[in-house]
Short mmCIF file of C-alpha atoms in Angstrom, two decimals:
data_model
loop_
_atom_site.label_atom_id
_atom_site.label_comp_id
_atom_site.label_asym_id
_atom_site.label_seq_id
_atom_site.Cartn_x
_atom_site.Cartn_y
_atom_site.Cartn_z
CA MET A 1 78.27 67.33 112.02
CA GLU A 2 76.72 70.55 114.78
CA CYS A 3 75.82 73.30 113.10
CA PRO A 4 76.41 76.82 114.64
CA HIS A 5 72.39 78.66 113.85
CA LEU A 6 70.62 75.24 114.63
CA GLY A 7 72.69 74.47 117.88
CA SER A 8 72.23 71.12 117.52
CA SER A 9 73.53 68.02 115.31
CA VAL A 10 72.56 67.52 112.00
CA CYS A 11 73.79 64.81 109.52
CA ILE A 12 73.57 65.83 106.14
CA ALA A 13 73.42 63.52 103.44
CA PRO A 14 73.83 64.22 99.85
CA ASP A 15 73.95 62.75 97.01
CA SER A 16 77.86 61.19 96.53
CA ALA A 17 77.57 59.85 92.97
CA LYS A 18 77.07 64.38 92.19
CA PHE A 19 80.60 64.81 94.25
CA PRO A 20 83.62 65.56 92.03
CA GLN A 21 86.31 62.81 91.85
CA GLY A 22 89.36 62.21 93.37
CA SER A 23 90.32 64.32 97.28
CA PRO A 24 87.70 67.18 98.75
CA SER A 25 90.90 69.09 98.25
CA SER A 26 91.02 69.68 94.73
CA TRP A 27 88.65 69.99 93.92
CA CYS A 28 87.26 72.89 90.95
CA CYS A 29 85.49 75.90 91.58
CA SER A 30 82.80 75.43 89.31
CA VAL A 31 82.44 79.18 87.75
CA CYS A 32 86.12 79.63 87.36
CA ARG A 33 88.05 76.29 87.62
CA SER A 34 89.90 77.76 91.33
CA ASN A 35 91.82 74.94 93.05
CA LYS A 36 91.33 77.31 96.05
CA SER A 37 89.94 77.21 98.63
CA PRO A 38 87.45 74.93 97.55
CA TRP A 39 83.59 74.39 99.06
CA VAL A 40 81.54 71.73 98.92
CA CYS A 41 76.85 72.79 99.27
CA LEU A 42 76.01 69.98 101.50
CA THR A 43 72.73 70.28 99.90
CA CYS A 44 73.26 70.46 95.83
CA SER A 45 77.12 68.98 96.08
CA SER A 46 77.99 71.75 93.56
CA VAL A 47 81.67 73.49 94.09
CA HIS A 48 83.14 76.70 94.76
CA CYS A 49 85.67 78.89 95.40
CA GLY A 50 85.51 80.59 99.02
CA ARG A 51 85.89 84.21 99.97
CA TYR A 52 89.23 84.91 99.84
CA VAL A 53 89.53 83.25 95.98
CA ASN A 54 86.64 84.07 94.05
CA GLY A 55 83.88 84.17 96.33
CA HIS A 56 81.51 81.90 94.66
CA ALA A 57 80.32 79.94 97.26
CA LYS A 58 79.06 82.74 99.25
CA LYS A 59 77.67 84.11 96.20
CA HIS A 60 75.61 80.07 95.86
CA TYR A 61 75.24 80.49 99.86
CA GLU A 62 72.94 83.96 98.88
CA ASP A 63 71.58 83.00 95.79
CA ALA A 64 69.91 79.83 96.98
CA GLN A 65 68.01 82.61 99.93
CA LEU A 66 66.56 84.14 96.99
CA PRO A 67 63.29 82.91 96.22
CA MET A 68 62.85 82.27 99.60
CA THR A 69 62.39 85.54 100.20
CA HIS A 70 59.21 86.55 98.00
CA HIS A 71 57.10 84.26 100.19
CA LYS A 72 56.28 83.70 103.86
CA LYS A 73 58.53 80.59 104.72
CA THR A 74 56.85 78.13 106.85
CA GLU A 75 58.51 76.52 109.76
CA LYS A 76 58.78 73.19 107.18
CA GLN A 77 60.25 75.74 104.74
CA GLU A 78 62.84 77.29 106.98
CA LYS A 79 64.85 73.45 107.99
CA VAL A 80 64.61 72.13 104.16
CA GLN A 81 65.90 75.12 103.20
CA HIS A 82 68.48 75.46 105.08
CA THR A 83 71.70 75.44 102.70
CA VAL A 84 74.79 74.09 104.48
CA CYS A 85 78.43 74.83 103.11
CA MET A 86 81.98 72.69 103.74
CA ASP A 87 85.92 73.61 103.51
CA CYS A 88 86.53 70.52 101.50
CA SER A 89 90.66 71.25 102.95
CA SER A 90 89.05 71.51 106.22
CA TYR A 91 86.02 70.28 106.95
CA SER A 92 85.09 73.45 109.02
CA THR A 93 80.31 74.45 107.97
CA TYR A 94 79.66 78.02 106.86
CA CYS A 95 76.07 78.72 107.15
CA ASN A 96 75.52 82.21 107.06
CA ILE A 97 75.62 83.21 110.69
CA GLN A 98 73.84 86.39 111.96
CA GLN A 99 74.52 87.09 115.36
CA PHE A 100 76.95 85.63 118.60
CA CYS A 101 74.04 85.24 120.68
CA CYS A 102 72.19 83.03 119.28
CA TYR A 103 74.08 79.63 119.53
CA PHE A 104 73.74 80.30 122.46
CA LYS A 105 70.46 80.82 123.51
CA GLU A 106 70.07 77.94 121.33
CA LEU A 107 72.23 75.46 123.10
CA PRO A 108 70.62 72.91 125.90
CA ALA A 109 70.50 73.55 129.52
CA VAL A 110 73.22 72.23 131.27
CA GLU A 111 73.22 68.84 133.73
CA LEU A 112 75.22 68.10 136.52
CA ARG A 113 74.84 64.64 138.21
CA ASN A 114 76.02 63.64 141.78
CA GLY A 115 74.62 61.54 144.36
CA LYS A 116 71.41 61.73 145.85
CA THR A 117 69.57 63.97 142.82
CA ALA A 118 71.10 62.04 139.85
CA GLY A 119 69.17 62.33 136.57
CA ARG A 120 67.56 65.82 138.08
CA ARG A 121 67.99 69.34 137.31
CA THR A 122 70.68 70.35 139.86
CA TYR A 123 73.14 73.51 138.21
CA HIS A 124 73.36 76.14 141.39
CA THR A 125 75.76 77.86 140.84
CA ARG A 126 76.51 78.98 144.27
CA SER A 127 76.41 75.16 145.25
CA GLN A 128 79.03 74.07 142.87
CA GLY A 129 82.44 74.70 143.21
CA ASP A 130 85.23 76.54 141.38
CA ASN A 131 86.38 74.13 139.21
CA ASN A 132 82.24 72.60 138.09
CA VAL A 133 80.80 76.11 137.19
CA SER A 134 79.56 76.61 134.15
CA LEU A 135 80.85 79.93 131.64
CA VAL A 136 78.99 78.86 128.68
CA GLU A 137 75.96 78.21 131.06
CA GLU A 138 75.64 81.37 132.33
CA PHE A 139 76.44 83.43 129.50
CA ARG A 140 73.59 81.32 127.75
CA LYS A 141 71.16 81.62 131.20
CA THR A 142 72.07 85.16 130.66
CA LEU A 143 71.77 85.96 127.14
CA CYS A 144 67.16 83.68 127.78
CA ALA A 145 66.61 86.34 129.65
CA LEU A 146 68.14 89.33 127.84
CA TRP A 147 66.09 88.19 125.35
CA GLN A 148 62.64 87.21 126.97
CA GLY A 149 61.30 90.54 126.12
CA SER A 150 60.33 91.70 129.89
CA GLN A 151 60.41 94.92 130.42
CA THR A 152 62.63 95.08 133.62
CA ALA A 153 66.32 95.53 133.97
CA PHE A 154 68.00 91.98 134.38
CA SER A 155 70.81 91.15 137.13
CA PRO A 156 73.50 88.81 135.64
CA GLU A 157 74.55 88.25 139.36
CA SER A 158 74.54 84.36 138.31
CA LEU A 159 77.38 85.23 135.89
CA PHE A 160 79.13 87.85 137.83
CA TYR A 161 79.80 84.96 140.31
CA VAL A 162 80.85 82.69 137.69
CA VAL A 163 83.05 85.35 136.33
CA TRP A 164 84.56 85.75 140.04
CA LYS A 165 85.22 82.20 140.45
CA ILE A 166 87.09 81.63 136.98
CA MET A 167 88.91 84.91 136.24
CA PRO A 168 90.66 86.20 139.84
CA ASN A 169 92.01 88.73 138.77
CA PHE A 170 88.11 90.67 138.35
CA ARG A 171 87.84 89.72 142.25
CA GLY A 172 86.60 93.00 144.37
CA TYR A 173 84.51 96.08 143.41
CA GLN A 174 87.47 97.78 141.55
CA GLN A 175 87.36 99.55 138.31
CA GLN A 176 88.28 96.82 136.07
CA ASP A 177 88.96 96.88 131.83
CA ALA A 178 86.11 96.53 129.32
CA HIS A 179 88.66 95.40 126.77
CA GLU A 180 90.70 93.18 129.60
CA PHE A 181 87.25 91.64 130.65
CA MET A 182 85.48 90.66 126.87
CA ARG A 183 89.22 88.99 126.10
CA TYR A 184 88.44 86.76 129.16
CA LEU A 185 85.09 86.28 128.18
CA LEU A 186 85.98 85.09 124.68
CA ASP A 187 89.64 83.29 125.45
CA HIS A 188 87.47 80.86 128.41
CA LEU A 189 83.89 80.45 126.35
CA HIS A 190 86.15 78.81 123.38
CA LEU A 191 87.75 76.38 125.82
CA GLU A 192 84.83 75.57 127.52
CA LEU A 193 83.04 74.98 124.29
CA GLN A 194 86.24 72.75 123.40
CA GLY A 195 85.86 70.39 126.56
CA GLY A 196 88.82 69.42 126.93
CA PHE A 197 92.43 69.71 125.95
CA ASN A 198 95.13 66.68 124.64
CA GLY A 199 92.80 64.67 127.46
CA VAL A 200 92.89 67.37 129.45
CA SER A 201 89.95 67.76 131.64
CA ARG A 202 88.00 71.25 130.64
CA SER A 203 88.93 72.45 135.27
CA VAL A 204 92.08 71.67 134.15
CA ILE A 205 93.13 74.09 131.37
CA LEU A 206 91.70 76.49 132.44
CA GLN A 207 93.68 76.92 135.98
CA GLU A 208 96.75 76.32 133.99
CA ASN A 209 95.00 79.09 131.21
CA SER A 210 93.89 81.53 134.02
CA SER A 211 96.88 84.17 132.60
CA LEU A 212 95.53 84.52 129.19
CA ALA A 213 94.67 87.98 128.87
CA ALA A 214 97.05 89.52 130.88
CA SER A 215 100.29 87.69 128.27
CA ASN A 216 97.65 89.81 125.43
CA LYS A 217 97.63 86.52 123.63
CA CYS A 218 93.91 85.28 122.48
CA CYS A 219 94.16 81.47 123.31
CA ILE A 220 92.09 80.41 119.84
CA ASN A 221 94.47 76.70 119.45
CA GLY A 222 92.74 73.97 119.94
CA ALA A 223 89.19 72.34 118.27
CA SER A 224 87.23 75.55 116.10
CA THR A 225 84.19 76.82 119.01
CA VAL A 226 82.06 78.94 117.02
CA VAL A 227 84.30 81.88 119.39
CA THR A 228 86.85 81.34 116.46
CA ALA A 229 84.57 80.70 114.02
CA ILE A 230 82.50 84.47 114.43
CA PHE A 231 85.48 86.61 115.93
CA GLY A 232 88.50 85.20 115.00
CA GLY A 233 90.84 86.11 112.14
CA ILE A 234 94.76 86.07 110.96
CA LEU A 235 97.08 88.24 110.96
CA GLN A 236 101.07 88.48 109.17
CA ASN A 237 104.09 89.80 110.81
CA GLU A 238 106.36 90.28 108.87
CA VAL A 239 109.58 91.14 110.11
CA ASN A 240 113.19 92.08 108.52
CA CYS A 241 116.58 92.54 109.51
CA LEU A 242 118.20 95.81 108.51
CA ILE A 243 121.75 94.30 108.28
CA CYS A 244 121.68 91.00 105.92
CA GLY A 245 117.84 91.78 104.60
CA THR A 246 116.73 88.18 106.19
CA GLU A 247 112.49 87.86 105.85
CA SER A 248 110.89 85.89 109.05
CA ARG A 249 107.47 85.29 108.47
CA LYS A 250 104.54 84.03 110.83
CA PHE A 251 100.61 83.77 111.48
CA ASP A 252 99.10 85.11 114.75
CA PRO A 253 95.74 83.89 114.92
CA PHE A 254 93.65 87.75 116.66
CA LEU A 255 89.72 87.97 118.09
CA ASP A 256 90.41 92.11 117.77
CA LEU A 257 92.09 94.08 116.61
CA SER A 258 94.81 96.54 119.11
CA LEU A 259 94.80 99.79 118.00
CA ASP A 260 96.49 102.93 118.44
CA ILE A 261 95.65 106.35 118.29
CA PRO A 262 98.87 107.75 116.24
CA SER A 263 100.20 110.88 118.39
CA GLN A 264 100.21 113.85 116.33
CA PHE A 265 96.27 113.43 117.12
CA ARG A 266 95.61 113.15 121.12
CA ASN A 267 95.65 116.42 121.00
CA LYS A 268 91.77 117.20 119.57
CA ARG A 269 89.89 116.32 122.33
CA THR A 270 86.37 116.48 120.24
CA LYS A 271 84.50 115.49 117.01
CA ASN A 272 84.50 120.08 115.81
CA GLN A 273 86.93 121.30 117.88
CA GLU A 274 89.17 123.27 115.36
CA GLY A 275 92.42 123.31 114.79
CA GLY A 276 94.75 120.34 113.19
CA PRO A 277 92.92 117.38 110.57
CA MET A 278 90.42 115.66 112.83
CA CYS A 279 92.14 112.12 113.47
CA THR A 280 89.77 109.23 111.86
CA LEU A 281 89.72 105.58 111.56
CA ARG A 282 91.84 104.72 108.99
CA ASP A 283 94.07 106.92 110.63
CA CYS A 284 94.41 104.08 113.34
CA LEU A 285 94.46 101.14 111.01
CA ARG A 286 97.09 102.50 108.81
CA SER A 287 99.65 103.24 111.91
CA PHE A 288 98.54 99.18 112.88
CA THR A 289 99.96 98.19 109.49
CA ASP A 290 102.64 100.56 107.65
CA LEU A 291 105.82 99.49 108.17
CA GLU A 292 107.72 100.81 111.24
CA GLU A 293 111.70 100.76 112.78
CA LEU A 294 111.63 98.40 116.27
CA ASP A 295 113.65 100.14 119.04
CA GLU A 296 116.67 99.19 120.87
CA THR A 297 114.71 97.22 122.88
CA GLU A 298 112.94 95.38 120.68
CA LEU A 299 116.06 94.68 118.94
CA TYR A 300 115.18 91.16 116.91
CA MET A 301 117.77 88.14 116.95
CA CYS A 302 118.66 87.37 113.23
CA HIS A 303 118.83 83.16 112.90
CA LYS A 304 121.01 84.06 110.12
CA CYS A 305 123.58 86.83 111.81
CA LYS A 306 123.20 84.67 115.45
CA LYS A 307 122.34 88.30 117.27
CA LYS A 308 119.85 90.11 117.86
CA GLN A 309 119.66 92.74 115.47
CA LYS A 310 117.86 96.63 114.20
CA SER A 311 114.81 95.26 112.32
CA THR A 312 111.39 96.42 110.56
CA LYS A 313 107.99 95.21 111.20
CA LYS A 314 105.30 94.54 109.20
CA PHE A 315 101.04 93.47 110.18
CA TRP A 316 98.44 92.03 107.28
CA ILE A 317 95.80 90.25 107.27
CA GLN A 318 95.53 87.19 106.43
CA LYS A 319 92.46 86.36 106.52
CA LEU A 320 89.44 88.77 108.00
CA PRO A 321 87.19 87.32 111.06
CA LYS A 322 83.38 88.19 109.93
CA VAL A 323 83.39 89.73 113.67
CA LEU A 324 85.70 92.71 113.57
CA CYS A 325 86.63 93.77 117.20
CA LEU A 326 88.78 97.23 116.83
CA HIS A 327 89.99 98.31 120.13
CA LEU A 328 91.15 102.00 120.31
CA LYS A 329 94.04 102.41 123.04
CA ARG A 330 92.81 105.15 125.93
CA PHE A 331 94.79 104.38 128.30
CA HIS A 332 98.80 104.44 128.14
CA TRP A 333 101.38 104.51 130.74
CA THR A 334 103.89 107.49 131.28
CA ALA A 335 107.09 107.13 133.97
CA TYR A 336 104.49 107.69 136.27
CA LEU A 337 100.73 107.20 135.58
CA ARG A 338 98.24 105.69 133.82
CA ASN A 339 96.50 108.49 131.24
CA LYS A 340 93.70 108.30 129.02
CA VAL A 341 93.77 109.59 125.31
CA ASP A 342 90.36 111.74 125.15
CA THR A 343 91.34 112.08 121.83
CA TYR A 344 88.06 112.35 119.18
CA VAL A 345 88.42 109.27 116.27
CA GLU A 346 86.08 109.88 113.35
CA PHE A 347 84.69 106.35 112.52
CA PRO A 348 81.92 104.62 110.02
CA LEU A 349 78.76 102.72 110.59
CA ARG A 350 78.19 101.93 106.93
CA GLY A 351 80.97 100.74 104.71
CA LEU A 352 84.42 100.27 106.01
CA ASP A 353 86.07 98.69 103.88
CA MET A 354 89.68 96.49 105.22
CA LYS A 355 91.19 95.11 101.61
CA CYS A 356 93.61 97.51 100.97
CA TYR A 357 94.94 96.49 104.65
CA LEU A 358 94.69 92.44 103.87
CA LEU A 359 97.73 90.55 102.71
CA GLU A 360 96.12 89.10 98.49
CA PRO A 361 93.62 92.00 98.75
CA GLU A 362 92.55 90.82 94.68
CA ASN A 363 91.20 87.67 95.75
CA SER A 364 89.04 88.81 97.51
CA GLY A 365 85.17 90.07 95.89
CA PRO A 366 84.05 93.77 95.54
CA GLU A 367 82.17 92.98 98.48
CA SER A 368 83.41 90.64 100.67
CA CYS A 369 85.81 93.31 103.24
CA LEU A 370 83.45 95.71 104.13
CA TYR A 371 81.76 95.59 106.94
CA ASP A 372 79.29 97.56 108.84
CA LEU A 373 79.10 99.14 112.68
CA VAL A 374 76.65 97.08 114.83
CA ALA A 375 77.94 97.92 118.34
CA VAL A 376 80.09 100.95 119.87
CA VAL A 377 81.75 100.42 124.14
CA VAL A 378 82.73 103.97 125.26
CA HIS A 379 84.09 104.64 128.63
CA HIS A 380 83.90 108.04 130.50
CA GLY A 381 85.89 109.15 132.46
CA SER A 382 89.20 110.73 132.79
CA GLY A 383 90.96 107.28 134.13
CA VAL A 384 91.24 103.57 134.06
CA GLY A 385 91.08 103.39 137.98
CA SER A 386 87.69 105.63 137.55
CA GLY A 387 84.87 106.77 135.03
CA HIS A 388 81.06 104.09 133.61
CA TYR A 389 80.86 102.45 130.42
CA THR A 390 78.29 102.68 128.20
CA ALA A 391 76.99 101.44 124.96
CA TYR A 392 75.56 101.71 121.54
CA ALA A 393 74.21 99.23 119.56
CA ALA A 394 72.26 99.00 116.33
CA HIS A 395 69.50 96.39 116.20
CA GLU A 396 66.50 95.70 113.34
CA GLY A 397 67.53 98.95 112.07
CA ARG A 398 67.72 101.47 115.28
CA TRP A 399 70.43 102.72 117.55
CA PHE A 400 69.81 101.37 121.01
CA HIS A 401 71.88 103.57 124.66
CA PHE A 402 72.73 101.14 127.20
CA ASN A 403 73.68 102.21 130.68
CA ASP A 404 73.09 99.72 132.72
CA SER A 405 69.35 99.73 133.66
CA THR A 406 68.35 102.00 131.40
CA VAL A 407 67.86 101.63 127.65
CA THR A 408 66.98 104.62 125.66
CA LEU A 409 66.18 104.32 121.76
CA THR A 410 68.72 106.75 120.10
CA ASP A 411 70.01 108.21 116.75
CA GLU A 412 72.78 107.51 113.64
CA GLU A 413 73.81 111.52 114.50
CA THR A 414 74.38 110.74 118.91
CA VAL A 415 76.72 107.15 118.03
CA VAL A 416 78.74 108.64 115.40
CA LYS A 417 79.52 111.70 117.87
CA ALA A 418 81.00 108.57 121.04
CA LYS A 419 84.69 108.38 121.67
CA ALA A 420 84.84 104.26 120.74
CA TYR A 421 87.21 102.17 123.16
CA ILE A 422 85.80 99.17 121.46
CA LEU A 423 84.41 98.89 118.34
CA PHE A 424 82.03 95.93 116.72
CA TYR A 425 81.58 95.30 112.98
CA VAL A 426 79.90 92.73 111.24
CA GLU A 427 80.41 91.26 107.47
CA ARG A 428 77.76 92.67 104.91
CA GLN A 429 75.93 89.85 103.94
CA ALA A 430 74.14 92.52 100.83
CA LYS A 431 75.12 94.71 98.28
CA SER A 432 74.02 98.19 99.31
CA GLY A 433 74.63 101.31 97.71
CA SER A 434 76.60 102.80 101.03
CA ASP A 435 79.57 105.05 101.23
CA LYS A 436 82.71 103.03 101.82
CA LEU A 437 85.68 104.42 104.75
#
């Protein structure tokens, strides 16, 4: 199997005699005896329930790491103690990935072979045709360059060139939307990492899915990749017919959640502005998940009534991701143009509690739904056709402001005043006394 933490294939062969009898999907947690979502530790062969039951598998992993914190680890010790757990139903693995970029940085460099230069590394972005460029490779090289410790600015021109080749919507030099770009990037990384889909070549997949972001649906079908393992969550969409009461449910995968800023807050522009309540991230999340009656333009086709009827809709989160990406919808269309919602939205740096939005909150532990902020994307300007993007990101307990070629140290007080456009929250791994949202 492939371990994303190590970036290479690893062979794990625990003593099979220690495994319980029967099918893996029927195994029970050794602590609470639950048979829902069983996970097996591939180091010691013990079975525990997953984080959406009582979370004993996660606790077992964390307990296994504690002895390593009391003394300095050697390289040999770190490899021996690397604990991996496997889902007994889907056979997916979990090793507590801390950063999305770690996977890409540790990927081997791509080798393209052809004719005269067979056997030599010949990958040069601008010399490849449209179907031979690799977004994964350029993304890997960009991350390696950013983390090499150089004090000079790095220009990702090769990544920019590949984006132009495989994402036609971003060709040219006009203003582009950061959220739309993020969706395209994640979708195409996911598709390319799959390598192929039902026997179809990667280049054909990319061509056929060139309008992924335009349809506003994240393409996370097919085999799981590091993209879906980190950013992937699942929504339950409930629609009820108001005429006959028929209920329709479906599950929708997501890589991020796009949240409306409630209309009653749209005139409050700054954090310190007087008059009226402050809009919070919780207000936006509540607006997203609350029950709503669909208007006349969104009539539901009721299979029992055999025609379109008035209905209500509600979202629940069935599965939370490891990295929760929240997009605040700051641009909206009026009759003639697209305006920007410049409202300040208050958001927490620590302890964003997502438990109340879960489909089955009773199956989650007290710490399993808490998220801490790691990055914020901000749009500066008055509209979608103009402006500038900057970002705040945390590293080793300190916050930095990224503005093109300039990176400056900043503080939490500055970060919380930002008019966020995209927020990135990471699932909390250890207990702390931080306040909840």
